[in-house]
PDB file of C-alpha atoms in Angstrom:
ATOM      1  CA  MET A   8      74.327 133.513 105.580  1.00 51.00           C
ATOM      2  CA  TYR A   9      77.000 136.122 104.933  1.00 47.00           C
ATOM      3  CA  HIS A  10      77.491 136.143 109.003  1.00 46.00           C
ATOM      4  CA  LEU A  11      78.064 132.451 108.733  1.00 41.00           C
ATOM      5  CA  ARG A  12      80.659 132.512 106.040  1.00 44.00           C
ATOM      6  CA  ALA A  13      82.450 135.443 108.047  1.00 41.00           C
ATOM      7  CA  LEU A  14      82.290 133.265 111.191  1.00 35.00           C
ATOM      8  CA  ALA A  15      83.748 130.107 109.035  1.00 38.00           C
ATOM      9  CA  VAL A  16      86.610 132.384 107.480  1.00 35.00           C
ATOM     10  CA  ALA A  17      87.460 133.777 111.023  1.00 37.00           C
ATOM     11  CA  VAL A  18      87.367 130.102 112.818  1.00 34.00           C
ATOM     12  CA  THR A  19      89.632 128.909 109.689  1.00 38.00           C
ATOM     13  CA  LEU A  20      92.030 131.835 110.343  1.00 37.00           C
ATOM     14  CA  PHE A  21      92.215 131.300 114.286  1.00 40.00           C
ATOM     15  CA  LEU A  22      93.023 127.774 113.578  1.00 38.00           C
ATOM     16  CA  ALA A  23      95.420 128.157 111.161  1.00 40.00           C
ATOM     17  CA  SER A  24      97.334 131.027 113.453  1.00 39.00           C
ATOM     18  CA  THR A  25      97.097 128.347 116.529  1.00 37.00           C
ATOM     19  CA  MET A  26      98.811 125.784 114.515  1.00 36.00           C
ATOM     20  CA  SER A  27     101.539 128.126 113.250  1.00 35.00           C
ATOM     21  CA  ALA A  28     102.256 129.067 116.978  1.00 36.00           C
ATOM     22  CA  SER A  29     101.969 125.244 118.084  1.00 40.00           C
ATOM     23  CA  ALA A  30     104.659 124.380 115.388  1.00 46.00           C
ATOM     24  CA  VAL A  31     107.128 126.093 117.283  1.00 71.00           C
ATOM     25  CA  ASP A  32     107.034 124.961 120.523  1.00 88.00           C
ATOM     26  CA  GLY A  33     110.228 124.209 122.403  1.00 95.00           C
ATOM     27  CA  LEU A  34     111.659 126.539 120.005  1.00 97.00           C
ATOM     28  CA  ILE A  35     114.069 129.197 121.665  1.00 97.00           C
ATOM     29  CA  THR A  36     115.297 132.269 119.515  1.00 97.00           C
ATOM     30  CA  LYS A  37     117.535 134.965 120.526  1.00 98.00           C
ATOM     31  CA  PRO A  38     118.524 137.799 118.704  1.00 98.00           C
ATOM     32  CA  SER A  39     122.326 138.206 118.308  1.00 98.00           C
ATOM     33  CA  ALA A  40     124.332 141.228 118.680  1.00 98.00           C
ATOM     34  CA  TYR A  41     126.819 139.992 116.007  1.00 98.00           C
ATOM     35  CA  PRO A  42     127.071 139.281 112.513  1.00 98.00           C
ATOM     36  CA  ALA A  43     126.076 135.683 111.847  1.00 98.00           C
ATOM     37  CA  SER A  44     129.717 134.343 111.100  1.00 98.00           C
ATOM     38  CA  ALA A  45     130.710 135.695 114.759  1.00 98.00           C
ATOM     39  CA  THR A  46     127.714 134.402 116.238  1.00 98.00           C
ATOM     40  CA  LEU A  47     128.415 131.146 114.950  1.00 98.00           C
ATOM     41  CA  ASP A  48     132.065 131.425 115.729  1.00 98.00           C
ATOM     42  CA  ARG A  49     131.347 132.566 119.348  1.00 98.00           C
ATOM     43  CA  LEU A  50     128.723 129.692 120.081  1.00 98.00           C
ATOM     44  CA  GLU A  51     130.969 127.060 118.886  1.00 98.00           C
ATOM     45  CA  ALA A  52     133.405 128.303 121.185  1.00 98.00           C
ATOM     46  CA  ALA A  53     131.012 128.413 123.946  1.00 98.00           C
ATOM     47  CA  LEU A  54     129.902 124.900 123.402  1.00 98.00           C
ATOM     48  CA  LYS A  55     133.467 123.849 123.222  1.00 98.00           C
ATOM     49  CA  GLU A  56     134.394 125.212 126.614  1.00 97.00           C
ATOM     50  CA  ARG A  57     131.289 123.175 128.326  1.00 97.00           C
ATOM     51  CA  GLY A  58     132.273 119.939 126.883  1.00 96.00           C
ATOM     52  CA  PHE A  59     130.484 119.618 123.544  1.00 97.00           C
ATOM     53  CA  VAL A  60     132.036 118.351 120.393  1.00 98.00           C
ATOM     54  CA  ILE A  61     131.349 120.191 117.307  1.00 98.00           C
ATOM     55  CA  PHE A  62     130.209 117.654 114.418  1.00 98.00           C
ATOM     56  CA  THR A  63     129.722 120.234 111.598  1.00 98.00           C
ATOM     57  CA  ARG A  64     128.492 123.117 110.263  1.00 98.00           C
ATOM     58  CA  LEU A  65     125.679 122.800 107.779  1.00 98.00           C
ATOM     59  CA  ASP A  66     125.520 126.104 105.761  1.00 98.00           C
ATOM     60  CA  HIS A  67     122.077 126.538 103.664  1.00 98.00           C
ATOM     61  CA  THR A  68     123.386 129.912 102.176  1.00 98.00           C
ATOM     62  CA  ALA A  69     126.282 128.094 100.362  1.00 97.00           C
ATOM     63  CA  ALA A  70     123.874 125.499  99.174  1.00 97.00           C
ATOM     64  CA  ALA A  71     121.356 127.497  97.818  1.00 97.00           C
ATOM     65  CA  GLU A  72     124.343 129.580  95.784  1.00 97.00           C
ATOM     66  CA  SER A  73     125.505 126.194  94.679  1.00 97.00           C
ATOM     67  CA  VAL A  74     122.323 126.035  92.471  1.00 98.00           C
ATOM     68  CA  GLY A  75     122.046 129.700  91.763  1.00 98.00           C
ATOM     69  CA  LEU A  76     119.691 130.800  94.497  1.00 97.00           C
ATOM     70  CA  LYS A  77     119.985 133.597  97.170  1.00 96.00           C
ATOM     71  CA  MET A  78     119.004 133.433 100.679  1.00 97.00           C
ATOM     72  CA  PRO A  79     120.097 135.038 103.809  1.00 97.00           C
ATOM     73  CA  LYS A  80     122.645 133.830 105.916  1.00 98.00           C
ATOM     74  CA  SER A  81     121.621 130.422 107.580  1.00 98.00           C
ATOM     75  CA  THR A  82     123.994 127.765 109.070  1.00 98.00           C
ATOM     76  CA  VAL A  83     123.192 124.785 111.479  1.00 98.00           C
ATOM     77  CA  LEU A  84     125.630 124.136 113.944  1.00 98.00           C
ATOM     78  CA  VAL A  85     125.439 120.277 114.858  1.00 98.00           C
ATOM     79  CA  PHE A  86     126.949 119.424 118.442  1.00 98.00           C
ATOM     80  CA  GLY A  87     127.097 116.656 121.000  1.00 97.00           C
ATOM     81  CA  ASN A  88     128.449 114.759 123.768  1.00 95.00           C
ATOM     82  CA  PRO A  89     129.461 111.193 122.497  1.00 96.00           C
ATOM     83  CA  ARG A  90     130.500 110.179 125.844  1.00 94.00           C
ATOM     84  CA  LEU A  91     126.726 111.088 127.207  1.00 91.00           C
ATOM     85  CA  GLY A  92     124.919 110.141 123.650  1.00 93.00           C
ATOM     86  CA  THR A  93     126.476 106.729 122.750  1.00 96.00           C
ATOM     87  CA  PRO A  94     125.159 104.943 125.762  1.00 95.00           C
ATOM     88  CA  ILE A  95     121.613 106.216 125.181  1.00 95.00           C
ATOM     89  CA  PHE A  96     122.052 105.649 121.329  1.00 96.00           C
ATOM     90  CA  ILE A  97     122.619 102.327 122.295  1.00 97.00           C
ATOM     91  CA  LYS A  98     119.888 101.495 124.571  1.00 97.00           C
ATOM     92  CA  HIS A  99     117.333 103.628 122.333  1.00 98.00           C
ATOM     93  CA  PRO A 100     118.820 103.488 118.597  1.00 98.00           C
ATOM     94  CA  THR A 101     116.184 105.343 116.882  1.00 98.00           C
ATOM     95  CA  LEU A 102     117.025 108.555 118.779  1.00 97.00           C
ATOM     96  CA  ALA A 103     120.285 108.855 116.557  1.00 96.00           C
ATOM     97  CA  ILE A 104     117.511 110.326 113.924  1.00 97.00           C
ATOM     98  CA  ASP A 105     116.896 113.390 115.994  1.00 97.00           C
ATOM     99  CA  LEU A 106     120.002 113.874 117.871  1.00 97.00           C
ATOM    100  CA  PRO A 107     123.091 115.252 117.702  1.00 97.00           C
ATOM    101  CA  LEU A 108     121.943 118.601 119.019  1.00 98.00           C
ATOM    102  CA  LYS A 109     121.771 121.508 116.599  1.00 98.00           C
ATOM    103  CA  ALA A 110     121.344 125.185 116.672  1.00 98.00           C
ATOM    104  CA  LEU A 111     120.420 127.370 113.596  1.00 98.00           C
ATOM    105  CA  VAL A 112     121.982 131.061 113.203  1.00 98.00           C
ATOM    106  CA  TRP A 113     120.069 132.838 110.818  1.00 98.00           C
ATOM    107  CA  GLU A 114     119.626 136.044 108.975  1.00 98.00           C
ATOM    108  CA  ASP A 115     116.101 137.470 108.342  1.00 97.00           C
ATOM    109  CA  ALA A 116     115.409 139.540 105.208  1.00 94.00           C
ATOM    110  CA  SER A 117     116.655 142.657 107.172  1.00 96.00           C
ATOM    111  CA  GLY A 118     119.978 141.508 108.093  1.00 96.00           C
ATOM    112  CA  LYS A 119     118.857 140.784 111.643  1.00 98.00           C
ATOM    113  CA  VAL A 120     120.597 137.801 113.111  1.00 98.00           C
ATOM    114  CA  SER A 121     119.284 135.411 115.302  1.00 98.00           C
ATOM    115  CA  LEU A 122     120.112 131.755 116.917  1.00 98.00           C
ATOM    116  CA  SER A 123     117.492 129.250 117.391  1.00 98.00           C
ATOM    117  CA  TYR A 124     117.491 125.855 119.384  1.00 98.00           C
ATOM    118  CA  ASN A 125     115.458 123.216 120.933  1.00 97.00           C
ATOM    119  CA  SER A 126     114.679 123.780 124.378  1.00 97.00           C
ATOM    120  CA  ALA A 127     115.736 121.418 126.723  1.00 96.00           C
ATOM    121  CA  GLN A 128     112.588 120.305 127.846  1.00 95.00           C
ATOM    122  CA  TYR A 129     111.350 119.784 124.423  1.00 97.00           C
ATOM    123  CA  LEU A 130     114.753 117.667 123.816  1.00 96.00           C
ATOM    124  CA  LEU A 131     114.244 115.590 126.839  1.00 95.00           C
ATOM    125  CA  VAL A 132     110.191 115.310 127.243  1.00 95.00           C
ATOM    126  CA  THR A 133     109.160 115.479 123.359  1.00 96.00           C
ATOM    127  CA  ILE A 134     112.206 114.018 121.678  1.00 97.00           C
ATOM    128  CA  TYR A 135     113.357 111.386 124.098  1.00 97.00           C
ATOM    129  CA  GLY A 136     109.706 110.356 124.829  1.00 96.00           C
ATOM    130  CA  ARG A 137     109.296 109.733 121.374  1.00 96.00           C
ATOM    131  CA  HIS A 138     111.743 107.202 121.472  1.00 97.00           C
ATOM    132  CA  GLY A 139     110.720 105.594 124.879  1.00 97.00           C
ATOM    133  CA  ALA A 140     113.950 107.100 126.308  1.00 97.00           C
ATOM    134  CA  PRO A 141     114.015 107.987 130.251  1.00 94.00           C
ATOM    135  CA  THR A 142     114.438 111.481 131.341  1.00 92.00           C
ATOM    136  CA  SER A 143     114.403 113.436 134.336  1.00 93.00           C
ATOM    137  CA  PRO A 144     113.706 116.734 135.793  1.00 94.00           C
ATOM    138  CA  GLU A 145     117.439 117.256 136.879  1.00 95.00           C
ATOM    139  CA  ALA A 146     118.590 116.235 133.295  1.00 94.00           C
ATOM    140  CA  ILE A 147     116.236 118.851 131.913  1.00 94.00           C
ATOM    141  CA  THR A 148     117.664 121.650 134.368  1.00 96.00           C
ATOM    142  CA  ARG A 149     121.248 120.846 133.521  1.00 95.00           C
ATOM    143  CA  ILE A 150     120.857 120.587 129.845  1.00 95.00           C
ATOM    144  CA  ASP A 151     119.017 123.786 129.903  1.00 96.00           C
ATOM    145  CA  GLY A 152     121.544 125.682 132.027  1.00 96.00           C
ATOM    146  CA  LEU A 153     124.089 124.234 129.725  1.00 96.00           C
ATOM    147  CA  LEU A 154     122.175 125.502 126.483  1.00 97.00           C
ATOM    148  CA  THR A 155     121.419 129.072 128.150  1.00 97.00           C
ATOM    149  CA  ALA A 156     124.804 129.797 129.129  1.00 98.00           C
ATOM    150  CA  ALA A 157     126.332 128.677 125.887  1.00 98.00           C
ATOM    151  CA  THR A 158     123.469 130.765 123.354  1.00 98.00           C
ATOM    152  CA  ASP A 159     123.855 133.744 125.697  1.00 98.00           C
ATOM    153  CA  ALA A 160     127.829 133.721 125.028  1.00 98.00           C
ATOM    154  CA  ALA A 161     127.200 133.640 121.766  1.00 98.00           C
ATOM    155  CA  VAL A 162     124.544 136.332 121.242  1.00 98.00           C
ATOM    156  CA  LYS A 163     125.578 138.748 123.993  1.00 97.00           C
TER     157      LYS A 163
END
């Protein structure tokens, strides 16, 4: 009976760890050599250089502070390219719930800064697929190159 219970606990723990890992499929996280504010500024500049429009910054830390809570720095940068995005939104209106693109610059409890974003593969296969929007391997390669170059410029 003890062995059966121990096995049940082990299986439960294994499944929980597997579910946690799959919850972050498609998420790319890169450590930054810069403070959070500098990483955000560098990312914004790198994205603009590559033709993206910056729509907004969502400052979760400021929102927490506004209600008397403290959290490490955490800001989402929302960006896209309306010239490319608008035609696909017209054909697949629900895609706008998942886009425009986002990147998160965040600090952990020890002050280490990271940048996280969805991979091009996740975006164009999972997200576009969810809305029935077409994609191609060439588009994945092109967007992956843009995102990799911009995020590398922000963190290195």
